[in-house]
Structures are given as C-alpha cells and as structure tokens.
Amino acid sequence: MSAAREILSMNRFDPGRIGGIDGAIAGKIRRRGEQFGAASVLFYERPIEMVSASGVHLFDADGRRYLDVYNNVPSVGHCHPKVVAAIAAQAAALNIHTRYLTRPVEAYAERLLATFPAPLTNLLMTCTGSESNDLALRIANSFTGARGIVVTEAAYHGNTAAVTEISPSSLLRRRPAAHVRTIPAPDIAAGGDVGARFAAALKAAIADLEAQGLGFAGLVVDTIFSSDGIHADPPGFLRDAAGIVREAGGLFVADEVQPGFGRTGAGFWGFERHGLVPDIVTMGKPMGNGFPMGGVVTRPELLDRFCAETGYFNTFGGNPVAAAAGLAVLDVIAEEGLIDHAQVVGARLKEGLEALMPRHAAIGAVRGAGLFIGLDLIDAEDGSPDAALTSHVINAMKERGILIGAAGLHGNTLKIRPPLPFAEDHAALFTDTLDAILAER
Amino acid sequence: MSAAREILSMNRFDPGRIGGIDGAIAGKIRRRGEQFGAASVLFYERPIEMVSASGVHLFDADGRRYLDVYNNVPSVGHCHPKVVAAIAAQAAALNIHTRYLTRPVEAYAERLLATFPAPLTNLLMTCTGSESNDLALRIANSFTGARGIVVTEAAYHGNTAAVTEISPSSLLRRRPAAHVRTIPAPDIAAGGDVGARFAAALKAAIADLEAQGLGFAGLVVDTIFSSDGIHADPPGFLRDAAGIVREAGGLFVADEVQPGFGRTGAGFWGFERHGLVPDIVTMGKPMGNGFPMGGVVTRPELLDRFCAETGYFNTFGGNPVAAAAGLAVLDVIAEEGLIDHAQVVGARLKEGLEALMPRHAAIGAVRGAGLFIGLDLIDAEDGSPDAALTSHVINAMKERGILIGAAGLHGNTLKIRPPLPFAEDHAALFTDTLDAILAER
C-alpha cells in the first residue's frame, strides 16, 4: 500500500464491515453504496448521518451534537445567518452569468482584489478550487511556454484530470505524470534551514525538468502544505523558493484554497506569512462558506496571453449569488475579527497541545499557524509514523462527540482545522479529550 | 479568423468601442475590464447591467424588461420561488460534504437515478458540467485503457484543461490535441441518411485513432449538438453511431448539459430521442436552476476501475443545498408539466419560425426539438452563412427587449433556448420581432 493510499483510506469507512453496523444507519450506508458505487466515501468506522449544523457544531440524526475540529469550508461557522440571508436574498433576485454586468459581482471583485498586493489586479471567478488550479496550470503553461510543474510529495490540489496529475496524494496505482516533479514538504523537524533545503530540492527538480526538455512552468504550493501534514514555520521559508522560481522563468502559484481567508491568523492569505508575492493565487473552499465558488487572481499580462489562445468562460463562475455569499463571508471575517481570533485561539490551542507532549510520547510534533494545526502521532517506541493510532484517535474522538481528520505523507497527522469561530473552551475540550484518549491506550 | 473564433466573438462586446458608450454603464464596463482583465466577456454592442429576474424575464438597471429567449441555466424560470425556498431552507440547516450521510443527497440521488434506464445506476455529484465531462473522460480512459476521443467540429464540452482539448469551439489559436478527432455535426441539410453519414465519419475517425496507436476511448456528444448549431432530426440518428462505438470497444458519452432536464420536450434526456442507452451521461447547467451543480451517471463497473486507480472527491459536489435545489427543480418540472410544455410550445414556435421562411430568404433553416431551436441566417443571394446579419439581429432584438444568442460552426445560427416556462405569447412576440427586424433590412 502506497503512502498516498494510506492517506485516502485513513478514516474511510470500509464497506466490507457493514455487517458490524446495526440500526437504521446500516440501510442508509447500503443505499449510499448503491447510489454512488465505488465513488462512495464515508468517514468513520460507523458513518454519521448529519441533519443540521450551527457555528462550530454539527447534529446527527439522533440529535447528537459534535464539535467540529475538521471542516474548513464552513469557515465563518456552519450556516452563518448572515451568509444564509445573503444567499437567500440574491437567489430570489437574480442568478445569472457574467456576460451581463451585475452589482454583486462588481462589488465582490472590488472587495476581494483589495486584499491582494499591487500587481495582482485581475480576478477570474470559478466554481471550485479544482477549477481554479486547473486554470492556473493553463495560464502558467501558456505564459511560460513550458510544461513542467513542481509540487510537494503528498500534495493535493484538486480533482480535475490536469490537477490530479499534480496531486500525488490522489494517485493510487498510477505514478505522477511525466511533466511533474515532486519534492519533500518543508518539514522543520528535519533540522537546518528549512527554506534553503526546500529551495535546493526545487532547484534540482527544475534542472531535471529542463534536462528532460519539459521546461519549467511553475511551482504550485499550498502555502501551509495541508495534505503534506501542515508546515508553517519558520515564516518566510518560501521566499528562497520564490526567488528560484523567478530565476528559472517559471511562475509561483500559491494555492490558497486551504490557508486563505484568514485561517493562519496572520493576514488574509497564507503567502503573506512568507513575505512574497505570488504570480497566481488560487482560491476555493471557504470563499462562500459552502456556496460553491472559487477564484484565480493574477497579473493582467498573464491573462492576456492565455485569453488570446483559449476562449474561457465559466457558466456558474461569478454568478451574483456566489458574489453575495462571498461578500457576506468578507463582512463576517471583518465584523467578527476572525483573523485575530484565529491567531489568538490558534496560539492557545497549539500551546495546549504542546503541553501534552511530555505526558504522551505518541505525540511526535505539533505544527501550524492560526487555526490550522498538524499533530503527528508516532510509535512511542521507535518514533515511526503511527497511522493505526491516528485512526483510533479519530474514531475515539468521534465517539466522544468531536470531529477530526488526518493528513500527511504517512497519514499520521491529525489535521486540526475547525471553523474559525472555534473558541478557547472548544480548544480546551479538544485538548482534554485527546489527553484522555491517549492516556487510555 | 478561424470559425471557432467567429463563434466566440459573436455577440461579444468589443472593449475598443467603449468610447461610443455614454452614461453610468460606461464606467461599469471599464471597471469590469479592470477587474476581469482579458477574461472579461460581455454580451452586446452595448452591454447590459441586470438587477433582477423572474420567470422568463430579466430587468436591467434602468428598469427595462427583457424577454429571455437564450438562458437555459434558469431552466424552470428565473428565481423560481420553489427552488429559492429550497436553497434558503437547506442553507440555513446544513451545508456539508458527502463524507457524511445526509437526507437531501440520498433523496436526490434516488429521484435523479430513477430518470435513467437500468444499467445506469451510479451517480457522482460534481459542481459544473465541465467537472462532469472532465470526470467522464477519465472514466472512459481508465475503462478502455485508450486515449482517443471523437467529438464534433464545433463541439463545446466545458472549460477544464482536459475538456477544452475536446472543445474545438474554444481553441482560438491552438489546434485540437493529438488524441482528439473531430467529425462534422449531423446536419440534415446535407441530405441522405444523417445517421449513416455520421456513423461513417465516426468509423473513419476511430480507424485513424487506432492507426496512430492512440486507441479509442469514446465518442463524446451533446445529444442536441448545441454549439454545432442544434441538430435534432431525424430522431434516432445517433443509434448507428452508438453501435459503432460499442463495436470499437469505446464508450458512448452523452453530454446532457444542454439537452437534459426536459428541454427537448421528448423525455427527460436528449439521448431518449435517439433510442439508445449511453455508457456515461454528464449533466450541468439546468440541474440546480442556477445553483452550481453537475453530475455524472454511469454503470458501476466503470466506476470500479476508475476509483481503484484514482482517489476522487469533490468538496462541494453533493452538498445538501445543491441536492435541495436539484430536488426542487425535479419537483417543478413534474408539477408544472414542463416537458410536455416544452414539446407543445416548442412545436408552435418552430412552426411560427418556419412560416417566416417564405417571406425571408435570409432564413436558411429552422431546426430543433422542444424549446431548443436553431435558426440559420444566410446571405439571401448566395446562401452562405451570414454572421454579420446574425450579429445585427441579436443586437436589434436586444434593443426591442429580447435576449437571444448565436451558435454554429459559422456563428450564423440563432440559438433559441429560453427558460422552459416560455409561453405561446412569448413565442409569438419573438417570431413577430424577428419578422420585423428581417423586414427592415
């Protein structure tokens, strides 16, 4: 079983174990399997039927409440009333494409673009992070005339054909495509200068792409390396890489689908922590708090080239309901001070988790920024990644009413990524529960 | 200028003509250009700012009403109250991914799958038609182990990197990819047996793909050939092609993004008019009446192969708000009898347009099914496609409060594709207005 396969099977319900499940849920799981076939993926050894959600909580069909420490799409809180009201009002007024002018889209583009540094002045609206990264790849290919892309070893950038090729974590039986090179994620635990090591690996990958005649189109990185296990420190470690990318004539594509919209607690975008300005920025998940929307922000000259070669139009992209949802999300982030909140609560949560380390040798590392923290679980004896323990913790957490997931090349990193209104008492509950579960092992 | 370029520039506002526009709209057009850059595409010589819509009408910023004879996304009517209410209620209750069970998704899959013939029992939910066709290509590649795809000359199947390769109408300066073969759309005007001619072209394309060592993965067709100019008759002409596809070991992919959900007035799906069962069916535009959602329906064994090789997950795909919107669309289609309505009103509209032909030599042909009709405009003297006249008609219609667009290899086909509640008096108004505009030339 490859590392990628481990990640994907992590916390995945095994349909072969349906016999061990009783009650009404068993019939629903079977029905889902019949409807979605092999594409059905459900979380947990005993899947959950969810019926409602509010703030940082979800409620299942039995009325049981779960604290959400995992879902980053409902980023300003599940079913935030302000976002819901904006969607309802705009859906009742007008929902049409961008070939007409509409006020919500004009206003949204204005507000969103204001969060970017100067040369990044153009926005393309899509429906998903996958569509955004797919488009970014094509803009990069078109502008550079090159094909080669560098990504990290356990990267995930989305689900289209082109984006899956640059998402090693999605490839189960296939190898990465010929035009893709993977480099290790920048892990501070490896010691030395994280940024220099990452830049050296990048430089070697670029040289290899050029030696193979593929050329170098760009580096695509999630600026907090989510699926690689969350790597945030030290701030600035990506700056050397950005320099290497420019020297080689490629583009720096910042995938902000996960770190963007304030999650790191240090500004609106993950790249800000690194003191660099990307050539292309892609967005998705939290952008509409669950309303399907994504975006690409870039410099005008990159679009000029792309649009001269290819007619691009996105039917649903930039519909005014998405724009209204997006505007409400921006309002809520500002009004509720969610970026500062993520910084404060995230720091407290990280401290609390670090404080568990002396008591639990199974905690190998705690990394992160703001409300995006990775916690490695390892074998206490030999220090190796412990995916089985991680799975145990995830399911034991769920039995205690807490939702959490996993990430990382070895599937042994708890991915701690709650809706941003997550408060200090929620952080304390999570930390105490983890403490108790590890103590019982 | 290639034919494809003609289509894309058809009815597109030329930013170089901004000087000829006055009033508040000029500033908004400039602002759009600054925000969206080269990717900004606006309709009409003088673009419109829309503010609201209801049923078959849109209203602009000056309060002017337009009859919509073009937009097929708001298929059950702009801002249908039942769909709006479903979105608002579900967005307030729960909006989460498919790794949990949810009742709206279970109910929607059940209802949607019931509209398909027996072997098509699995549904994958995506966010757009583009994502659906991207996924269909990969399922076909994975199942057949082959790469070659056949499409029609002016096909449009979406906007991802992979799908743009099979969308000749999007390629401005690039040639179709090496693994793609294009064949002429099945035009009844060419005389003889439409189906036999289409099948023969397909057979030759497959032979060429196989001779080049690419193999044949499948035929991808919009079952009403929208961007090729709308080709619907005689019903059944695709059956021979389906036979050829199977003989060659490929898959028949029916792109139902445009003809699906009752538009043809002859059942739920465009393929039904042809008496065949596809291997893969893709959906998008009208599925959620504007809520971004798409889908792929196929046989379980095709998914088994694909999912064993690639981890596929779509974050927003199958969220319960989309399912609620989709359920409301299915309800409205049934309750308001929109399929029969499309058949009755579409037939009346087609008769009305055909009745104009003796008076206007510029009308070269009227084709279609249900509420999807193509009307060719030609040079009255030599019978050649008249894209300039088509552009004139589109803009003159707009000045009279009617929205219409163009399609076809030569950009000279009026694409008559209104929301389905379009009534006989709307059809009469459109026909009378076309009559008047052509008479004034």
Short mmCIF file of N, CA and C in Angstrom, two decimals, chain A residues 190-318:
data_model
loop_
_atom_site.label_atom_id
_atom_site.label_comp_id
_atom_site.label_asym_id
_atom_site.label_seq_id
_atom_site.Cartn_x
_atom_site.Cartn_y
_atom_site.Cartn_z
N ALA A 190 13.24 18.24 10.16
CA ALA A 190 14.45 17.70 9.51
C ALA A 190 15.70 18.51 9.87
N GLY A 191 15.49 19.62 10.59
CA GLY A 191 16.62 20.41 11.06
C GLY A 191 17.21 21.30 9.99
N GLY A 192 18.16 22.13 10.37
CA GLY A 192 18.82 23.03 9.41
C GLY A 192 17.89 24.12 8.93
N ASP A 193 18.25 24.69 7.79
CA ASP A 193 17.48 25.80 7.23
C ASP A 193 16.39 25.26 6.31
N VAL A 194 15.16 25.31 6.78
CA VAL A 194 14.03 24.74 6.05
C VAL A 194 13.93 25.34 4.64
N GLY A 195 14.02 26.67 4.58
CA GLY A 195 13.86 27.35 3.30
C GLY A 195 14.96 26.99 2.32
N ALA A 196 16.21 26.91 2.80
CA ALA A 196 17.33 26.58 1.92
C ALA A 196 17.20 25.16 1.39
N ARG A 197 16.76 24.25 2.27
CA ARG A 197 16.61 22.85 1.86
C ARG A 197 15.51 22.73 0.80
N PHE A 198 14.39 23.43 1.05
CA PHE A 198 13.27 23.39 0.09
C PHE A 198 13.71 23.99 -1.24
N ALA A 199 14.41 25.10 -1.18
CA ALA A 199 14.86 25.77 -2.40
C ALA A 199 15.84 24.89 -3.18
N ALA A 200 16.71 24.17 -2.47
CA ALA A 200 17.67 23.30 -3.16
C ALA A 200 16.96 22.15 -3.88
N ALA A 201 15.96 21.58 -3.20
CA ALA A 201 15.19 20.48 -3.83
C ALA A 201 14.45 21.00 -5.06
N LEU A 202 13.91 22.20 -4.93
CA LEU A 202 13.21 22.83 -6.06
C LEU A 202 14.16 23.04 -7.23
N LYS A 203 15.33 23.53 -6.92
CA LYS A 203 16.32 23.82 -7.96
C LYS A 203 16.70 22.55 -8.72
N ALA A 204 16.86 21.48 -7.97
CA ALA A 204 17.22 20.19 -8.60
C ALA A 204 16.06 19.69 -9.48
N ALA A 205 14.84 19.87 -8.99
CA ALA A 205 13.67 19.41 -9.76
C ALA A 205 13.54 20.21 -11.06
N ILE A 206 13.78 21.51 -10.97
CA ILE A 206 13.71 22.37 -12.17
C ILE A 206 14.78 21.93 -13.18
N ALA A 207 15.98 21.68 -12.66
CA ALA A 207 17.07 21.26 -13.55
C ALA A 207 16.72 19.96 -14.26
N ASP A 208 16.08 19.06 -13.54
CA ASP A 208 15.68 17.78 -14.12
C ASP A 208 14.62 17.98 -15.20
N LEU A 209 13.64 18.84 -14.91
CA LEU A 209 12.59 19.12 -15.91
C LEU A 209 13.22 19.72 -17.17
N GLU A 210 14.17 20.61 -16.97
CA GLU A 210 14.79 21.25 -18.13
C GLU A 210 15.67 20.27 -18.89
N ALA A 211 16.34 19.40 -18.15
CA ALA A 211 17.17 18.38 -18.81
C ALA A 211 16.32 17.44 -19.66
N GLN A 212 15.08 17.22 -19.22
CA GLN A 212 14.18 16.33 -19.96
C GLN A 212 13.46 17.06 -21.09
N GLY A 213 13.76 18.34 -21.26
CA GLY A 213 13.14 19.10 -22.35
C GLY A 213 11.70 19.53 -22.07
N LEU A 214 11.27 19.40 -20.83
CA LEU A 214 9.89 19.77 -20.50
C LEU A 214 9.76 21.25 -20.16
N GLY A 215 10.89 21.84 -19.77
CA GLY A 215 10.83 23.23 -19.33
C GLY A 215 10.17 23.34 -17.98
N PHE A 216 10.19 24.54 -17.43
CA PHE A 216 9.64 24.76 -16.09
C PHE A 216 8.54 25.82 -16.16
N ALA A 217 7.32 25.40 -15.91
CA ALA A 217 6.19 26.34 -15.94
C ALA A 217 5.97 26.96 -14.57
N GLY A 218 6.15 26.18 -13.52
CA GLY A 218 5.92 26.79 -12.21
C GLY A 218 5.95 25.82 -11.05
N LEU A 219 6.00 26.44 -9.88
CA LEU A 219 5.87 25.73 -8.61
C LEU A 219 4.45 25.97 -8.10
N VAL A 220 3.75 24.89 -7.78
CA VAL A 220 2.41 25.03 -7.20
C VAL A 220 2.48 24.54 -5.76
N VAL A 221 2.23 25.44 -4.83
CA VAL A 221 2.25 25.05 -3.42
C VAL A 221 1.07 25.61 -2.65
N ASP A 222 0.47 24.74 -1.87
CA ASP A 222 -0.44 25.13 -0.79
C ASP A 222 0.47 25.80 0.24
N THR A 223 0.23 27.08 0.53
CA THR A 223 1.19 27.81 1.34
C THR A 223 1.22 27.39 2.82
N ILE A 224 0.36 26.42 3.19
CA ILE A 224 0.53 25.82 4.53
C ILE A 224 0.68 24.30 4.43
N PHE A 225 0.82 23.79 3.19
CA PHE A 225 1.16 22.38 2.96
C PHE A 225 0.22 21.43 3.70
N SER A 226 -1.08 21.66 3.52
CA SER A 226 -2.11 20.93 4.27
C SER A 226 -1.99 19.42 4.15
N SER A 227 -2.02 18.91 2.92
CA SER A 227 -2.07 17.45 2.79
C SER A 227 -0.69 16.83 3.03
N ASP A 228 0.34 17.64 3.06
CA ASP A 228 1.67 17.14 3.43
C ASP A 228 1.84 17.09 4.95
N GLY A 229 0.83 17.54 5.68
CA GLY A 229 0.90 17.43 7.14
C GLY A 229 0.97 18.76 7.86
N ILE A 230 0.77 19.86 7.18
CA ILE A 230 0.75 21.22 7.74
C ILE A 230 2.16 21.66 8.16
N HIS A 231 2.75 22.49 7.30
CA HIS A 231 4.09 23.01 7.56
C HIS A 231 4.06 24.52 7.42
N ALA A 232 4.22 25.21 8.54
CA ALA A 232 4.03 26.66 8.56
C ALA A 232 5.28 27.44 8.97
N ASP A 233 6.20 26.78 9.63
CA ASP A 233 7.31 27.52 10.23
C ASP A 233 8.68 27.12 9.71
N PRO A 234 9.66 28.00 9.76
CA PRO A 234 9.52 29.40 10.20
C PRO A 234 8.90 30.25 9.09
N PRO A 235 8.12 31.27 9.48
CA PRO A 235 7.54 32.16 8.46
C PRO A 235 8.66 32.66 7.55
N GLY A 236 8.37 32.71 6.27
CA GLY A 236 9.37 33.21 5.33
C GLY A 236 10.14 32.13 4.60
N PHE A 237 9.92 30.85 4.98
CA PHE A 237 10.77 29.81 4.39
C PHE A 237 10.51 29.61 2.89
N LEU A 238 9.40 30.17 2.39
CA LEU A 238 9.12 30.00 0.96
C LEU A 238 9.75 31.09 0.10
N ARG A 239 10.36 32.08 0.74
CA ARG A 239 10.89 33.22 -0.03
C ARG A 239 12.03 32.80 -0.96
N ASP A 240 12.91 31.94 -0.46
CA ASP A 240 14.01 31.46 -1.32
C ASP A 240 13.46 30.73 -2.54
N ALA A 241 12.43 29.93 -2.30
CA ALA A 241 11.83 29.17 -3.40
C ALA A 241 11.27 30.11 -4.45
N ALA A 242 10.63 31.19 -3.99
CA ALA A 242 10.07 32.16 -4.94
C ALA A 242 11.17 32.75 -5.82
N GLY A 243 12.32 33.02 -5.21
CA GLY A 243 13.45 33.55 -5.98
C GLY A 243 13.93 32.56 -7.04
N ILE A 244 14.03 31.30 -6.64
CA ILE A 244 14.46 30.24 -7.58
C ILE A 244 13.47 30.13 -8.75
N VAL A 245 12.19 30.20 -8.42
CA VAL A 245 11.15 30.09 -9.46
C VAL A 245 11.33 31.21 -10.49
N ARG A 246 11.50 32.43 -10.01
CA ARG A 246 11.65 33.57 -10.93
C ARG A 246 12.92 33.47 -11.77
N GLU A 247 14.01 33.09 -11.11
CA GLU A 247 15.28 32.94 -11.85
C GLU A 247 15.13 31.96 -13.01
N ALA A 248 14.32 30.91 -12.76
CA ALA A 248 14.17 29.85 -13.76
C ALA A 248 13.11 30.20 -14.80
N GLY A 249 12.49 31.38 -14.65
CA GLY A 249 11.49 31.80 -15.64
C GLY A 249 10.12 31.17 -15.46
N GLY A 250 9.89 30.59 -14.29
CA GLY A 250 8.59 29.98 -14.03
C GLY A 250 7.69 30.88 -13.21
N LEU A 251 6.53 30.38 -12.87
CA LEU A 251 5.58 31.15 -12.07
C LEU A 251 5.39 30.51 -10.70
N PHE A 252 5.16 31.36 -9.72
CA PHE A 252 4.88 30.89 -8.36
C PHE A 252 3.37 30.90 -8.19
N VAL A 253 2.79 29.70 -8.09
CA VAL A 253 1.34 29.57 -7.91
C VAL A 253 1.05 29.24 -6.45
N ALA A 254 0.40 30.16 -5.76
CA ALA A 254 0.04 29.94 -4.36
C ALA A 254 -1.38 29.38 -4.30
N ASP A 255 -1.49 28.13 -3.88
CA ASP A 255 -2.80 27.51 -3.70
C ASP A 255 -3.30 27.90 -2.32
N GLU A 256 -4.22 28.87 -2.29
CA GLU A 256 -4.73 29.38 -1.01
C GLU A 256 -6.09 28.78 -0.67
N VAL A 257 -6.43 27.65 -1.31
CA VAL A 257 -7.71 27.01 -1.06
C VAL A 257 -7.87 26.68 0.43
N GLN A 258 -6.80 26.23 1.06
CA GLN A 258 -6.90 25.90 2.48
C GLN A 258 -6.42 27.04 3.41
N PRO A 259 -5.24 27.62 3.19
CA PRO A 259 -4.79 28.65 4.15
C PRO A 259 -5.46 30.00 4.00
N GLY A 260 -6.11 30.26 2.87
CA GLY A 260 -6.65 31.58 2.61
C GLY A 260 -7.84 31.96 3.48
N PHE A 261 -8.26 33.22 3.34
CA PHE A 261 -9.41 33.77 4.05
C PHE A 261 -9.22 33.74 5.57
N GLY A 262 -7.97 34.01 5.98
CA GLY A 262 -7.72 34.30 7.38
C GLY A 262 -7.36 33.15 8.29
N ARG A 263 -7.35 31.93 7.76
CA ARG A 263 -7.16 30.77 8.62
C ARG A 263 -5.86 30.79 9.42
N THR A 264 -4.78 31.29 8.82
CA THR A 264 -3.49 31.25 9.52
C THR A 264 -3.39 32.29 10.64
N GLY A 265 -4.38 33.18 10.74
CA GLY A 265 -4.36 34.19 11.79
C GLY A 265 -3.33 35.28 11.57
N ALA A 266 -2.66 35.24 10.41
CA ALA A 266 -1.59 36.22 10.15
C ALA A 266 -1.84 36.89 8.80
N GLY A 267 -3.00 37.49 8.68
CA GLY A 267 -3.36 38.12 7.42
C GLY A 267 -4.36 37.29 6.65
N PHE A 268 -4.75 37.83 5.51
CA PHE A 268 -5.81 37.19 4.74
C PHE A 268 -5.31 35.95 4.01
N TRP A 269 -4.06 35.97 3.57
CA TRP A 269 -3.54 34.89 2.71
C TRP A 269 -2.32 34.23 3.32
N GLY A 270 -2.18 32.95 3.09
CA GLY A 270 -1.05 32.19 3.62
C GLY A 270 0.29 32.70 3.12
N PHE A 271 0.31 33.21 1.86
CA PHE A 271 1.60 33.66 1.31
C PHE A 271 2.13 34.88 2.05
N GLU A 272 1.24 35.62 2.72
CA GLU A 272 1.68 36.81 3.44
C GLU A 272 2.67 36.46 4.54
N ARG A 273 2.50 35.29 5.16
CA ARG A 273 3.42 34.87 6.22
C ARG A 273 4.83 34.67 5.69
N HIS A 274 4.94 34.50 4.36
CA HIS A 274 6.24 34.22 3.78
C HIS A 274 6.87 35.44 3.12
N GLY A 275 6.18 36.57 3.19
CA GLY A 275 6.75 37.80 2.66
C GLY A 275 7.07 37.72 1.18
N LEU A 276 6.15 37.12 0.41
CA LEU A 276 6.36 37.03 -1.04
C LEU A 276 5.07 37.39 -1.74
N VAL A 277 5.18 37.71 -3.03
CA VAL A 277 4.01 37.97 -3.86
C VAL A 277 3.96 36.93 -4.98
N PRO A 278 2.95 36.07 -4.96
CA PRO A 278 2.86 35.03 -5.99
C PRO A 278 2.53 35.64 -7.36
N ASP A 279 2.68 34.82 -8.41
CA ASP A 279 2.25 35.24 -9.75
C ASP A 279 0.77 34.91 -9.96
N ILE A 280 0.35 33.81 -9.36
CA ILE A 280 -1.04 33.37 -9.47
C ILE A 280 -1.47 32.88 -8.09
N VAL A 281 -2.67 33.27 -7.68
CA VAL A 281 -3.23 32.81 -6.41
C VAL A 281 -4.55 32.10 -6.71
N THR A 282 -4.74 30.91 -6.15
CA THR A 282 -5.99 30.18 -6.36
C THR A 282 -6.75 30.04 -5.06
N MET A 283 -8.08 30.07 -5.19
CA MET A 283 -8.96 30.05 -4.02
C MET A 283 -10.11 29.09 -4.22
N GLY A 284 -10.69 28.65 -3.10
CA GLY A 284 -11.85 27.76 -3.18
C GLY A 284 -12.54 27.65 -1.83
N LYS A 285 -12.51 26.46 -1.28
CA LYS A 285 -13.27 26.04 -0.10
C LYS A 285 -13.99 27.13 0.73
N PRO A 286 -13.28 27.96 1.51
CA PRO A 286 -14.00 28.83 2.46
C PRO A 286 -14.61 30.07 1.81
N MET A 287 -14.37 30.26 0.53
CA MET A 287 -14.70 31.52 -0.16
C MET A 287 -16.17 31.91 -0.02
N GLY A 288 -17.08 30.93 -0.09
CA GLY A 288 -18.52 31.20 0.01
C GLY A 288 -19.13 30.50 1.21
N ASN A 289 -18.28 30.07 2.15
CA ASN A 289 -18.73 29.36 3.35
C ASN A 289 -19.60 28.14 3.02
N GLY A 290 -19.36 27.53 1.88
CA GLY A 290 -20.12 26.35 1.46
C GLY A 290 -20.85 26.56 0.15
N PHE A 291 -21.10 27.81 -0.22
CA PHE A 291 -21.65 28.06 -1.55
C PHE A 291 -20.51 27.76 -2.53
N PRO A 292 -20.77 26.93 -3.55
CA PRO A 292 -19.67 26.52 -4.44
C PRO A 292 -19.10 27.70 -5.23
N MET A 293 -17.91 28.11 -4.88
CA MET A 293 -17.25 29.18 -5.62
C MET A 293 -15.73 29.07 -5.43
N GLY A 294 -15.02 29.51 -6.46
CA GLY A 294 -13.57 29.53 -6.43
C GLY A 294 -13.09 30.73 -7.22
N GLY A 295 -11.77 30.95 -7.20
CA GLY A 295 -11.27 32.10 -7.93
C GLY A 295 -9.79 31.97 -8.23
N VAL A 296 -9.37 32.73 -9.22
CA VAL A 296 -7.96 32.85 -9.58
C VAL A 296 -7.64 34.33 -9.65
N VAL A 297 -6.59 34.76 -8.95
CA VAL A 297 -6.17 36.16 -9.02
C VAL A 297 -4.77 36.18 -9.61
N THR A 298 -4.55 37.07 -10.56
CA THR A 298 -3.24 37.11 -11.21
C THR A 298 -2.96 38.48 -11.82
N ARG A 299 -1.85 38.58 -12.55
CA ARG A 299 -1.47 39.83 -13.19
C ARG A 299 -2.08 39.89 -14.59
N PRO A 300 -2.45 41.09 -15.06
CA PRO A 300 -3.10 41.20 -16.37
C PRO A 300 -2.33 40.55 -17.51
N GLU A 301 -0.99 40.70 -17.54
CA GLU A 301 -0.26 40.18 -18.71
C GLU A 301 -0.33 38.66 -18.81
N LEU A 302 -0.54 37.97 -17.69
CA LEU A 302 -0.66 36.52 -17.75
C LEU A 302 -1.99 36.12 -18.40
N LEU A 303 -3.03 36.88 -18.10
CA LEU A 303 -4.33 36.59 -18.71
C LEU A 303 -4.36 36.95 -20.19
N ASP A 304 -3.66 38.02 -20.54
CA ASP A 304 -3.63 38.45 -21.95
C ASP A 304 -3.21 37.28 -22.83
N ARG A 305 -2.10 36.65 -22.44
CA ARG A 305 -1.58 35.55 -23.24
C ARG A 305 -2.58 34.39 -23.30
N PHE A 306 -3.06 33.99 -22.12
CA PHE A 306 -3.97 32.84 -22.05
C PHE A 306 -5.25 33.07 -22.86
N CYS A 307 -5.85 34.24 -22.66
CA CYS A 307 -7.14 34.50 -23.31
C CYS A 307 -7.02 34.69 -24.82
N ALA A 308 -5.82 35.01 -25.29
CA ALA A 308 -5.63 35.13 -26.74
C ALA A 308 -5.62 33.75 -27.39
N GLU A 309 -5.28 32.73 -26.60
CA GLU A 309 -5.16 31.38 -27.16
C GLU A 309 -6.41 30.53 -26.97
N THR A 310 -7.11 30.79 -25.87
CA THR A 310 -8.20 29.91 -25.46
C THR A 310 -9.41 30.72 -25.01
N GLY A 311 -10.57 30.37 -25.51
CA GLY A 311 -11.79 31.01 -25.02
C GLY A 311 -12.16 30.40 -23.69
N TYR A 312 -12.16 31.20 -22.63
CA TYR A 312 -12.51 30.66 -21.32
C TYR A 312 -13.78 31.33 -20.82
N PHE A 313 -14.75 30.52 -20.49
CA PHE A 313 -15.97 31.04 -19.87
C PHE A 313 -16.44 30.01 -18.86
N ASN A 314 -16.89 30.49 -17.72
CA ASN A 314 -17.37 29.60 -16.66
C ASN A 314 -18.82 29.96 -16.38
N THR A 315 -19.72 29.07 -16.78
CA THR A 315 -21.16 29.34 -16.70
C THR A 315 -21.60 29.83 -15.32
N PHE A 316 -21.30 29.05 -14.29
CA PHE A 316 -21.74 29.41 -12.94
C PHE A 316 -20.76 30.36 -12.25
N GLY A 317 -19.53 30.40 -12.74
CA GLY A 317 -18.50 31.21 -12.08
C GLY A 317 -18.88 32.68 -12.11
N GLY A 318 -18.85 33.33 -10.97
CA GLY A 318 -19.21 34.74 -10.92
C GLY A 318 -20.69 35.01 -11.01
#
